[in-house]
PDB file of C-alpha atoms in Angstrom:
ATOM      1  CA  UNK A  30      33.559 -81.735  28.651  1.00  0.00           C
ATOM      2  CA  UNK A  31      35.787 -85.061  27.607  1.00  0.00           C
ATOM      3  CA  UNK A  32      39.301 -85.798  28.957  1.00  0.00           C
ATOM      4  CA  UNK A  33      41.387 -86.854  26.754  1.00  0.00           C
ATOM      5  CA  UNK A  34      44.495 -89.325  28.095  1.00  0.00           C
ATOM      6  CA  UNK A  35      48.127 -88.351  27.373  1.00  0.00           C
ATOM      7  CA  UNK A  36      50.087 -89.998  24.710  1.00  0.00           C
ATOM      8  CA  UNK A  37      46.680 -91.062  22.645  1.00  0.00           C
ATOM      9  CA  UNK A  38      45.152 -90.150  18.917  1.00  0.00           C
ATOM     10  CA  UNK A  39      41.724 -89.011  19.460  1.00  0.00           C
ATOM     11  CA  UNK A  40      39.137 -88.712  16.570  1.00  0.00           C
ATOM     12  CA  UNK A  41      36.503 -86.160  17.616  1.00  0.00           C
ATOM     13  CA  UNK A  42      33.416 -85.389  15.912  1.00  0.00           C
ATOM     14  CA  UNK A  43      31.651 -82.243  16.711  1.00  0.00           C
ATOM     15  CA  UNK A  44      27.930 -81.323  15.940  1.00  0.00           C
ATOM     16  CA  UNK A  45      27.742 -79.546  12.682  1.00  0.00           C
ATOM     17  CA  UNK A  46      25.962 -76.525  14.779  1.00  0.00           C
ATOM     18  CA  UNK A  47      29.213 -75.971  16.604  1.00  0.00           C
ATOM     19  CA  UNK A  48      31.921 -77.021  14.205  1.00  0.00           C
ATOM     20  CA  UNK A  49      29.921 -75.433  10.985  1.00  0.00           C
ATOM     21  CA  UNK A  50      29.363 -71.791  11.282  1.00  0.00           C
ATOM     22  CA  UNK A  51      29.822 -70.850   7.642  1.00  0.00           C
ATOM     23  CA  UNK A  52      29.220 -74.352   5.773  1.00  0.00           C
ATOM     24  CA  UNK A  53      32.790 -75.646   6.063  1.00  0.00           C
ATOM     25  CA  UNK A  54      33.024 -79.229   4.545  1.00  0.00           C
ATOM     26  CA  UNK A  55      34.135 -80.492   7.664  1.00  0.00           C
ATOM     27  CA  UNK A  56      33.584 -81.630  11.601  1.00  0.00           C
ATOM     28  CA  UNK A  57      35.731 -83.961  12.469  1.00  0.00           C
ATOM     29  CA  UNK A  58      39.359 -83.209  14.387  1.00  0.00           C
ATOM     30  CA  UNK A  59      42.365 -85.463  14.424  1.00  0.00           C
ATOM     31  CA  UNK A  60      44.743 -85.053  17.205  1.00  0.00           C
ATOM     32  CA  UNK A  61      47.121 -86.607  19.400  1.00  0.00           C
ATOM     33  CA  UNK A  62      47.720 -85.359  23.568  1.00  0.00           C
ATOM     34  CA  UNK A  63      51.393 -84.381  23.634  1.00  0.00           C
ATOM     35  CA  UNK A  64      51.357 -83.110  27.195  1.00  0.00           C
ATOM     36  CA  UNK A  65      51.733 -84.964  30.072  1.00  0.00           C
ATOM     37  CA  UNK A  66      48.187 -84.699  31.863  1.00  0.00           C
ATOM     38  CA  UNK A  67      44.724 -85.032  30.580  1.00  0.00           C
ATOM     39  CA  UNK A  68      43.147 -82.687  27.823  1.00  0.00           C
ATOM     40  CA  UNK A  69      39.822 -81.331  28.208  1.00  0.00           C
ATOM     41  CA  UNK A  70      38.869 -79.853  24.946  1.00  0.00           C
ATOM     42  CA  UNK A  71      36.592 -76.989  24.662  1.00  0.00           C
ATOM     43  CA  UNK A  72      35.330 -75.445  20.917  1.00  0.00           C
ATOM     44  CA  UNK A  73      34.755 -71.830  21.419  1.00  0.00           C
ATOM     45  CA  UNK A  74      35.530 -70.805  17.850  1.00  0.00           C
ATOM     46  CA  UNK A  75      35.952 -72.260  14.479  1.00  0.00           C
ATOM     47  CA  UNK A  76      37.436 -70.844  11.521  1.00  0.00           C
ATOM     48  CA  UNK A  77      38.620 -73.075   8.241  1.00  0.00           C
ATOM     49  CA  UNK A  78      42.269 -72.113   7.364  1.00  0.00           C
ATOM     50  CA  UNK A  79      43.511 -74.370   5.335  1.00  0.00           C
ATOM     51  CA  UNK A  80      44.142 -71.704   2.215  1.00  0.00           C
ATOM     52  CA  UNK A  81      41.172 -73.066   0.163  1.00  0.00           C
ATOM     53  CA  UNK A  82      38.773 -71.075   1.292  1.00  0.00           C
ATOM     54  CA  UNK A  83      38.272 -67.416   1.004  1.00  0.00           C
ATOM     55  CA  UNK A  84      38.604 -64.962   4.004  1.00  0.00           C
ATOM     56  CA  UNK A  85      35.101 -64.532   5.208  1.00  0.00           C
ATOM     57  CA  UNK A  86      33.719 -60.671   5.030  1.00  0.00           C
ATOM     58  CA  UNK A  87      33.725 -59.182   8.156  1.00  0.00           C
ATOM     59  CA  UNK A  88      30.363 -58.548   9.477  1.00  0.00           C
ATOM     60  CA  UNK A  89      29.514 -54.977   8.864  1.00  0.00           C
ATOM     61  CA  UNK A  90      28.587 -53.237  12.274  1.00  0.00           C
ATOM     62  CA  UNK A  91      25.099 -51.991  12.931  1.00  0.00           C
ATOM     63  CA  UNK A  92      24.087 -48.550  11.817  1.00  0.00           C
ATOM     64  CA  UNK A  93      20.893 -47.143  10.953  1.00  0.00           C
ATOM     65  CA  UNK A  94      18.978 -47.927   8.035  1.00  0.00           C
ATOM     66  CA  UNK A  95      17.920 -46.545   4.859  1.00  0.00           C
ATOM     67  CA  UNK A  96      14.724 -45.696   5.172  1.00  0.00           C
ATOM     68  CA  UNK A  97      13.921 -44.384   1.256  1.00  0.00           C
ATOM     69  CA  UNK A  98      15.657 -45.448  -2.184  1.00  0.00           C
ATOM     70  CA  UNK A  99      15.539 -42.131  -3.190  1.00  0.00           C
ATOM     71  CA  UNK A 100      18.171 -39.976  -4.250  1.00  0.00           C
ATOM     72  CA  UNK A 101      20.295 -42.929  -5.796  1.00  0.00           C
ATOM     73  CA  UNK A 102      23.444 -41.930  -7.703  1.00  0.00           C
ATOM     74  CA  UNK A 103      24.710 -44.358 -10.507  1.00  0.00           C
ATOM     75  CA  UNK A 104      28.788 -43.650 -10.530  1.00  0.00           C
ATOM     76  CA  UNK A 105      31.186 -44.456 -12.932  1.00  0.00           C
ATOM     77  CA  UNK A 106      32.142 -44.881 -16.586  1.00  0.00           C
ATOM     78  CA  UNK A 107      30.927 -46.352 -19.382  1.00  0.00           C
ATOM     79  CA  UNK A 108      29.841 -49.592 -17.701  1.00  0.00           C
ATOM     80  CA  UNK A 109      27.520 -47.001 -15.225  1.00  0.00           C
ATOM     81  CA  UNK A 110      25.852 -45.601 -18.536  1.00  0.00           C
ATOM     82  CA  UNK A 111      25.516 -48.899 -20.078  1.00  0.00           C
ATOM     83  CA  UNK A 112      24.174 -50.261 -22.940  1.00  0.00           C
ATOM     84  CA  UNK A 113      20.399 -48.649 -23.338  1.00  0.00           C
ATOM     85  CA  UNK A 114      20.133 -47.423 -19.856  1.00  0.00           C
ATOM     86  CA  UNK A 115      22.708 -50.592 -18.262  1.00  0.00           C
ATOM     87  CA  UNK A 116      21.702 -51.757 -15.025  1.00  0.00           C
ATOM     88  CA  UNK A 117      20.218 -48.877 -13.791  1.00  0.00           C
ATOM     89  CA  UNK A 118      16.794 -50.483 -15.787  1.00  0.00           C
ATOM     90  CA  UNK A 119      16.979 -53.377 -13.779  1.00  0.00           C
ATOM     91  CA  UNK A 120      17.543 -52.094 -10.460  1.00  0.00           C
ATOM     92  CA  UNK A 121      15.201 -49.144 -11.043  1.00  0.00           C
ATOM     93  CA  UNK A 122      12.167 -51.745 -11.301  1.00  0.00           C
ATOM     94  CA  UNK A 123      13.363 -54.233  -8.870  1.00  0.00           C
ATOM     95  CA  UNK A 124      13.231 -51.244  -6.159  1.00  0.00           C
ATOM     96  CA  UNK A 125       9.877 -50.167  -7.490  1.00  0.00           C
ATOM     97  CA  UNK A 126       8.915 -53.333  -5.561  1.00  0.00           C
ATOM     98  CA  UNK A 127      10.033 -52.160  -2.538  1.00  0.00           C
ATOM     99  CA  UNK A 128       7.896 -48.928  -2.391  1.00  0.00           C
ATOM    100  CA  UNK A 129      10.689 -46.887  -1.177  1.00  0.00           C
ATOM    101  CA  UNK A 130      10.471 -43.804  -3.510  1.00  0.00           C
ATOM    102  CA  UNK A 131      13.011 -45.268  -6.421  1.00  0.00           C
ATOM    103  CA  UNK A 132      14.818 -42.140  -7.705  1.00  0.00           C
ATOM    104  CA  UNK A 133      18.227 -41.514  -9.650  1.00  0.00           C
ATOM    105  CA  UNK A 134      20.307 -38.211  -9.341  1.00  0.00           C
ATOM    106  CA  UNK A 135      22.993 -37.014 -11.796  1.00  0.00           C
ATOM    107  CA  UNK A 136      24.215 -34.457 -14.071  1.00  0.00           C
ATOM    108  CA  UNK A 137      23.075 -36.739 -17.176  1.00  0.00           C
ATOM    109  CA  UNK A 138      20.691 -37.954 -18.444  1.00  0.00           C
ATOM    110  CA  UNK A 139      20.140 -40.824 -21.266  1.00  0.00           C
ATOM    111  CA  UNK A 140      17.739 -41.030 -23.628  1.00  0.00           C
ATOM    112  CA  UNK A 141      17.948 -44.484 -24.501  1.00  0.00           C
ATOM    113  CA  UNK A 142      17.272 -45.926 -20.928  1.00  0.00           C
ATOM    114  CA  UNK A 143      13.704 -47.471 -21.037  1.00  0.00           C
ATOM    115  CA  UNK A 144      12.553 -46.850 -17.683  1.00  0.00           C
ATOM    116  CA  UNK A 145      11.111 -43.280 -16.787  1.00  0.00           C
ATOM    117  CA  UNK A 146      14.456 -42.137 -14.767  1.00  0.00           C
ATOM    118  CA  UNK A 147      17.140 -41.554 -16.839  1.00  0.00           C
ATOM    119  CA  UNK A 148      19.552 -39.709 -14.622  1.00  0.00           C
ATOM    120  CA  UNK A 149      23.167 -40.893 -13.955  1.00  0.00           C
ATOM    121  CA  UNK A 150      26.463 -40.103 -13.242  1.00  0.00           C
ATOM    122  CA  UNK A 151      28.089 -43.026 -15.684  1.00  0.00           C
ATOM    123  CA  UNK A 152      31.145 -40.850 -17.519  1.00  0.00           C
ATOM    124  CA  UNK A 153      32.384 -42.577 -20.631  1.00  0.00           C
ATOM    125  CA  UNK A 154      36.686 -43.003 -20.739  1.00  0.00           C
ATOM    126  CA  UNK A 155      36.520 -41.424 -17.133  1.00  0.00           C
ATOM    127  CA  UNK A 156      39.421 -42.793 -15.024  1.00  0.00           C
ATOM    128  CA  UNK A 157      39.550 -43.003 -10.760  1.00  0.00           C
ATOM    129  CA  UNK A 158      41.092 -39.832 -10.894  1.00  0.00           C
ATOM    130  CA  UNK A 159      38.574 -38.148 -13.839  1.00  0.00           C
ATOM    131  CA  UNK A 160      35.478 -39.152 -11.169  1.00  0.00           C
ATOM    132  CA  UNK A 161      38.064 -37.482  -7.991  1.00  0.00           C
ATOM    133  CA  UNK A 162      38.358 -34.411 -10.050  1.00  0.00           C
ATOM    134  CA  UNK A 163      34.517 -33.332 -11.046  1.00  0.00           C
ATOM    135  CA  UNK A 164      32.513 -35.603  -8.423  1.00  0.00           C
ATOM    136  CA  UNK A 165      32.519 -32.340  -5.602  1.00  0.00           C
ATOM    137  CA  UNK A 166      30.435 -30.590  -8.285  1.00  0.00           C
ATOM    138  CA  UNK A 167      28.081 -33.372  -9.049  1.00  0.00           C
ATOM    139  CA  UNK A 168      27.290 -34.461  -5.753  1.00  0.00           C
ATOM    140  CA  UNK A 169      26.796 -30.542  -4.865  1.00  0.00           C
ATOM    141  CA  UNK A 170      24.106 -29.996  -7.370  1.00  0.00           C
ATOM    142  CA  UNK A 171      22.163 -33.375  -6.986  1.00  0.00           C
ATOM    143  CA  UNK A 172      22.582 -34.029  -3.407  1.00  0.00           C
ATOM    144  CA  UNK A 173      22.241 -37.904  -3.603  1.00  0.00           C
ATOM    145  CA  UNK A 174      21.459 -40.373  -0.376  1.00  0.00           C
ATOM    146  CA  UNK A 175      22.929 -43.237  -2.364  1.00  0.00           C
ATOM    147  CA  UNK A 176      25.934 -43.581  -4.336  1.00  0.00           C
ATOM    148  CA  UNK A 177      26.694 -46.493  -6.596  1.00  0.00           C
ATOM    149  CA  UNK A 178      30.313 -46.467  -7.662  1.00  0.00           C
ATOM    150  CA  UNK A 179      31.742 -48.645 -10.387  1.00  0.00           C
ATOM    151  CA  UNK A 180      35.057 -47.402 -11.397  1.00  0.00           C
ATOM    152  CA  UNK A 181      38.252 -48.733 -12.273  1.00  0.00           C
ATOM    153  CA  UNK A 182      38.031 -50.564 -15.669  1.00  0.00           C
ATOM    154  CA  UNK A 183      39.580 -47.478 -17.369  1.00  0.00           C
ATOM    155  CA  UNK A 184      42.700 -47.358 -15.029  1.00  0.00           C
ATOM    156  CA  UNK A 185      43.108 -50.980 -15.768  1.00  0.00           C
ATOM    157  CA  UNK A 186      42.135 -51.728 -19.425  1.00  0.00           C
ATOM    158  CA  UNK A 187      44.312 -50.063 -21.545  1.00  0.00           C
ATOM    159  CA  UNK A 188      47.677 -48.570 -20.247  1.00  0.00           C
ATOM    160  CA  UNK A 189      49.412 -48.028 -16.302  1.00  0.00           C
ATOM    161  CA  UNK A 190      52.211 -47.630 -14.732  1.00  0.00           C
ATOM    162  CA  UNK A 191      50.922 -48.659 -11.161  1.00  0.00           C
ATOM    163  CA  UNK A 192      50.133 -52.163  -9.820  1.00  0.00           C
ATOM    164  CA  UNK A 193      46.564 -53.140  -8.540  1.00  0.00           C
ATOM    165  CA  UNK A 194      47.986 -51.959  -4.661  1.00  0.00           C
ATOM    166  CA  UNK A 195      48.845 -48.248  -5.670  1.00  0.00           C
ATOM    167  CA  UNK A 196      45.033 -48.505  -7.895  1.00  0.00           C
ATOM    168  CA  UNK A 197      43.093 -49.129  -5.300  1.00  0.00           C
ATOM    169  CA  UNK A 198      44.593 -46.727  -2.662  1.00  0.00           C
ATOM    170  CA  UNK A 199      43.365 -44.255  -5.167  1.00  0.00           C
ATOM    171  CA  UNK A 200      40.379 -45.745  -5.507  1.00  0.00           C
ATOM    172  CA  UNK A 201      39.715 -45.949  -1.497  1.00  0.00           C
ATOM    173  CA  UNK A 202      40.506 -42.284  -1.668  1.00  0.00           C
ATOM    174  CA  UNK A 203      37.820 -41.520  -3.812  1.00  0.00           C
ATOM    175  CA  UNK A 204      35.519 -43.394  -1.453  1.00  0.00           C
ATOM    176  CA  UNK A 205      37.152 -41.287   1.378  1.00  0.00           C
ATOM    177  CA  UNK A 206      35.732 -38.337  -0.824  1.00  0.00           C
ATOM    178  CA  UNK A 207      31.929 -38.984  -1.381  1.00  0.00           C
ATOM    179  CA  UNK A 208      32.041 -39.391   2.656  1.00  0.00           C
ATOM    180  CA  UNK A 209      33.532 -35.938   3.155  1.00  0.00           C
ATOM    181  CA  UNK A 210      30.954 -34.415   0.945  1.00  0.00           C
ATOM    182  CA  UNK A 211      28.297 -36.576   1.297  1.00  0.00           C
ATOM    183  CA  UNK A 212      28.391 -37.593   4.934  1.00  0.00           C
ATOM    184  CA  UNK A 213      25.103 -39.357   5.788  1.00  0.00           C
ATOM    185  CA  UNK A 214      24.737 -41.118   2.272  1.00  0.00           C
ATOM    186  CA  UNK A 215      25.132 -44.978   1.713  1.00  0.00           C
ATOM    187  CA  UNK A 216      27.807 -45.751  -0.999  1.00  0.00           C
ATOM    188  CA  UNK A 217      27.702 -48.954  -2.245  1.00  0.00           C
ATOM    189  CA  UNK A 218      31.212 -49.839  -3.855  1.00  0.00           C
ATOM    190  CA  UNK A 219      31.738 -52.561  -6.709  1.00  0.00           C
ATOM    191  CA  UNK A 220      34.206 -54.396  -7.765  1.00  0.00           C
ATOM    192  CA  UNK A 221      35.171 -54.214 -11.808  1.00  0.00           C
ATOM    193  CA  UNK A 222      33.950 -56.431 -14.494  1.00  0.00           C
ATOM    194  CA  UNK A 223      35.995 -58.985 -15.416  1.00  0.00           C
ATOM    195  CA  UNK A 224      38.428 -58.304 -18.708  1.00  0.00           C
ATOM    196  CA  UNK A 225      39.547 -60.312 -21.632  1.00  0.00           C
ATOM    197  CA  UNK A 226      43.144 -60.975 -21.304  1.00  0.00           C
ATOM    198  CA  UNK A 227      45.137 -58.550 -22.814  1.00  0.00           C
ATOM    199  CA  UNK A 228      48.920 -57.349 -22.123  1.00  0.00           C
ATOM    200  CA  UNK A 229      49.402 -53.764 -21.226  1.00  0.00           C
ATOM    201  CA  UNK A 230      52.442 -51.229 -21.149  1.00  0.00           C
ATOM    202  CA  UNK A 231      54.440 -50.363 -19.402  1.00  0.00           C
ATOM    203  CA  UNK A 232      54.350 -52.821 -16.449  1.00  0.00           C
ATOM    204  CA  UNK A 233      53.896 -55.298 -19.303  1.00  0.00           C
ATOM    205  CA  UNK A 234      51.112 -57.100 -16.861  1.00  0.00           C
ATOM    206  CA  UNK A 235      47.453 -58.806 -18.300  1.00  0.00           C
ATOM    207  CA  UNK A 236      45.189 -56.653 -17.560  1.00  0.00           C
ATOM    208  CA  UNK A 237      43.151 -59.427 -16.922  1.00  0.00           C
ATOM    209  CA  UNK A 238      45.321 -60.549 -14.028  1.00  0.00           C
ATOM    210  CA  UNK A 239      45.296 -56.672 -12.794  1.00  0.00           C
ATOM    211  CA  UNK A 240      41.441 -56.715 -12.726  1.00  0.00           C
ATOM    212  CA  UNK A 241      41.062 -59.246 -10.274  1.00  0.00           C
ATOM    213  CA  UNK A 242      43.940 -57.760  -7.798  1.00  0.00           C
ATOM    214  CA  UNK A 243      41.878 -54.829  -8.231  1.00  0.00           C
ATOM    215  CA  UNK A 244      39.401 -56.252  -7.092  1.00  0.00           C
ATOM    216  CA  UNK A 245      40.745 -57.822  -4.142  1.00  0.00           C
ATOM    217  CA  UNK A 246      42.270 -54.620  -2.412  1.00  0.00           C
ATOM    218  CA  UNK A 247      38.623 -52.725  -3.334  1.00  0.00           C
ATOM    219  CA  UNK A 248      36.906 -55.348  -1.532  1.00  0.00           C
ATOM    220  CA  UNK A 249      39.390 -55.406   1.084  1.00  0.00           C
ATOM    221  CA  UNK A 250      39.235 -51.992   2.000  1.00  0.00           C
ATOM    222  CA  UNK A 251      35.128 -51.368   1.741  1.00  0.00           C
ATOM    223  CA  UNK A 252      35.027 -54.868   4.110  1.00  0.00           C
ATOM    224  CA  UNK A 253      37.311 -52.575   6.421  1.00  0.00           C
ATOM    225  CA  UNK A 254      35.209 -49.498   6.338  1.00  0.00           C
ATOM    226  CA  UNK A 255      31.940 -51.755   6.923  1.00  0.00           C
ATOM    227  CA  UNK A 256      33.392 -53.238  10.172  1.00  0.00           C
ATOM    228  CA  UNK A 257      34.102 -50.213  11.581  1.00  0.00           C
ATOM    229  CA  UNK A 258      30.538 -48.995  11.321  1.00  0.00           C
ATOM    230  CA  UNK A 259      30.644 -46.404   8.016  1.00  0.00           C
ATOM    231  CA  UNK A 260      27.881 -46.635   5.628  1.00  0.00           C
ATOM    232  CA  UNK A 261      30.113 -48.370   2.851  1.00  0.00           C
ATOM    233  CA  UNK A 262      28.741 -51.885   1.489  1.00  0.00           C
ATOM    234  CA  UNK A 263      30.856 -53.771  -1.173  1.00  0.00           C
ATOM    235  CA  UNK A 264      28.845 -55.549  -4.315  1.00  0.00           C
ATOM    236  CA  UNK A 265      30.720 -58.396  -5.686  1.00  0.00           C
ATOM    237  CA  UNK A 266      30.040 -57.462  -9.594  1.00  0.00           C
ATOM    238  CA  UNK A 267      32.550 -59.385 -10.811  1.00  0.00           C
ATOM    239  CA  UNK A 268      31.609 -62.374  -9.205  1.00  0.00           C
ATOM    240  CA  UNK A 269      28.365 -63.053 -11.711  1.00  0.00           C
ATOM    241  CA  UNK A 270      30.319 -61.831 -14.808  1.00  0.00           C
ATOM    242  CA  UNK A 271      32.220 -63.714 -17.060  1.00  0.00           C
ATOM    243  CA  UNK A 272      34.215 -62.620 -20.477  1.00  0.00           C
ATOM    244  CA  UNK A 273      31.239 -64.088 -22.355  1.00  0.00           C
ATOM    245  CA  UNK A 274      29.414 -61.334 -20.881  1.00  0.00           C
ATOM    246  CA  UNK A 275      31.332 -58.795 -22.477  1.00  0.00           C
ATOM    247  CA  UNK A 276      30.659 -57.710 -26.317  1.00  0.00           C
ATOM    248  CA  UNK A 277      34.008 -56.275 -26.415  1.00  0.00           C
ATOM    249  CA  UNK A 278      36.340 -57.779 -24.042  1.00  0.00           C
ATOM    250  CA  UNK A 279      35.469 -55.088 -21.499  1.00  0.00           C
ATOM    251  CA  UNK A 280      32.051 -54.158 -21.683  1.00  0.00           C
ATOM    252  CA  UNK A 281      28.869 -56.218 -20.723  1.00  0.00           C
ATOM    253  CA  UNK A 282      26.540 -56.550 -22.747  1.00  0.00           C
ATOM    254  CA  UNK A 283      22.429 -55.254 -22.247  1.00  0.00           C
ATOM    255  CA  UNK A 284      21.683 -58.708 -21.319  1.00  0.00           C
ATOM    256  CA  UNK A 285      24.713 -59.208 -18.170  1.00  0.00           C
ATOM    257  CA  UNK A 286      24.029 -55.961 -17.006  1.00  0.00           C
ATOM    258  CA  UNK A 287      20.868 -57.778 -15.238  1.00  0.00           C
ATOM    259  CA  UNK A 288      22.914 -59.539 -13.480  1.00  0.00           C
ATOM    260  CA  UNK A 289      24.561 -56.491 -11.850  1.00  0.00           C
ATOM    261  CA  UNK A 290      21.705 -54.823 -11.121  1.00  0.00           C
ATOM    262  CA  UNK A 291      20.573 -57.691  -9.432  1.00  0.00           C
ATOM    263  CA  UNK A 292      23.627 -57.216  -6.811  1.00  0.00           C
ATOM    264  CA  UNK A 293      23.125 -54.030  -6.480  1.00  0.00           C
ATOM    265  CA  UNK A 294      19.403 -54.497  -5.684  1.00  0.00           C
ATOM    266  CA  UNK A 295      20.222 -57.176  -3.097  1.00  0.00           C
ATOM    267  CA  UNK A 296      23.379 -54.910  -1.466  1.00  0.00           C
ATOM    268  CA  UNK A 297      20.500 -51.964  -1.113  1.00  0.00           C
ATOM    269  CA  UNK A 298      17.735 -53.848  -0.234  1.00  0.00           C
ATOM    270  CA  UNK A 299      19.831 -55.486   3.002  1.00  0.00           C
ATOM    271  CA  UNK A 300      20.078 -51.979   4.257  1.00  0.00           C
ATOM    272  CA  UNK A 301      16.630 -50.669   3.563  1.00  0.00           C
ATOM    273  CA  UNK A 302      14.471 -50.744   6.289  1.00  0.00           C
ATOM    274  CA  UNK A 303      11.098 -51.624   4.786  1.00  0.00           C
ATOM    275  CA  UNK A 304      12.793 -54.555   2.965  1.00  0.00           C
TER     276      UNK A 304
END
């Protein structure tokens, strides 16, 4: 390792191997030896925070892997049911690929979805709290190994009282139940569609705004449960989604939903273990 002489600027480049770990547009350091002896300067770990960059998701711990895609339970509202079958079409053949025994579970079933499994568990109007208070009973009778909750576009859309923090505690709640009475399933946990901007009463707040603080505590709290080893993965829905995905400001349309199945068939297939 270099010395570095007191009372001097130094302008150190480091190899982009060390100094690069997650792509960073930068190597190079700019400093000046304050102290009164020489520096040596070692790089153990790097870690961009200048406030441009997002906080990088914690690296889920190991756990066993699925083994099977069967037993997959679509979760949520309207979005979840779709427009002719949703995502659920997309992600049904794009795990047909995968030979793992594709399957959907749920109490419904829709009659428009093209492909040959039309079970879900996609609630139209349902809130966080409408899933809470019915989702012991569904997951009793179908029994599923994977859960795919969406929900949260009905507690945000259209009226609240309670700010994206008080929403997602809620919401992590929820997730809290589905491991209580489904204890060895995966859940995979989305954030919300985006939303066009709208105001909404009584915290007088654009929903649009609310959405994506939603979406940061969900993500926040599923990255927690990930790093401490529980079979919770987040998919970053909202990420691929735009308002001109959305034929009503809220909804996507058949076309977008593609792109959410394809998250939810890359967040599945990381933990499958014939993938």
């Amino acid at each position: 390792m270099p010395s570095f002489a007191p009372g001097a600027w130094y302008h150190v480049e480091i190899p982009l191997s060390l100094m690069n770990p997650q792509s960073v547009s930068f190597r190079k350091i700019v400093f000046q030896n304050n102290s009164q002896s020489n520096l040596t300067f070692y790089v153990d770990n790097v870690a961009l925070v200048n406030g441009t960059s997002p906080t990088p998701t914690p690296t889920p711990a190991p756990g066993p892997q699925l083994q099977s895609c069967t037993g997959i339970m679509p979760l949520g509202d309207s979005i979840t049911l779709g427009v002719n079958g949703g995502y659920r079409n997309n992600l049904y053949t794009g795990l047909q690929q995968n030979n793992c025994g594709v399957g959907y579970v749920g109490t419904l079933s829709d009659q428009w979805t093209p492909v040959a499994d039309k079970d879900h568990e996609g609630h139209s109007g349902l809130t966080i709290g409408g899933i809470a208070g019915s989702v012991n009973g569904w997951l009793a009778s179908t029994q599923p190994d994977i859960i795919l909750l969406m929900i949260g576009t009905n507690d945000t859309a259209w009226w609240t009282a309670e700010n994206a923090d008080q929403i997602g505690a809620r919401h992590d709640a929820l997730i809290s139940q589905l491991q209580m009475a489904r204890p060895n399933a995966w859940i995979f946990v989305a954030s919300i569609p985006p939303q066009a901007s709208a105001i909404i009463q009584p915290n007088n707040i654009d929903r649009a705004v609310l959405t994506q603080q939603f979406n940061v505590v969900i993500r926040t709290n599923v990255d927690a449960r990930a790093a401490a080893g529980q079979r919770v993965r987040f998919v970053d829905v909202n990420s691929v989604l735009t308002t001109a995905d959305l034929y009503d400001g809220i909804h996507p349309t058949e076309a977008a939903h593609a792109k959410v199945a394809q998250k939810f068939l890359d967040a599945v297939r990381a933990v499958l273990g014939s993938a």
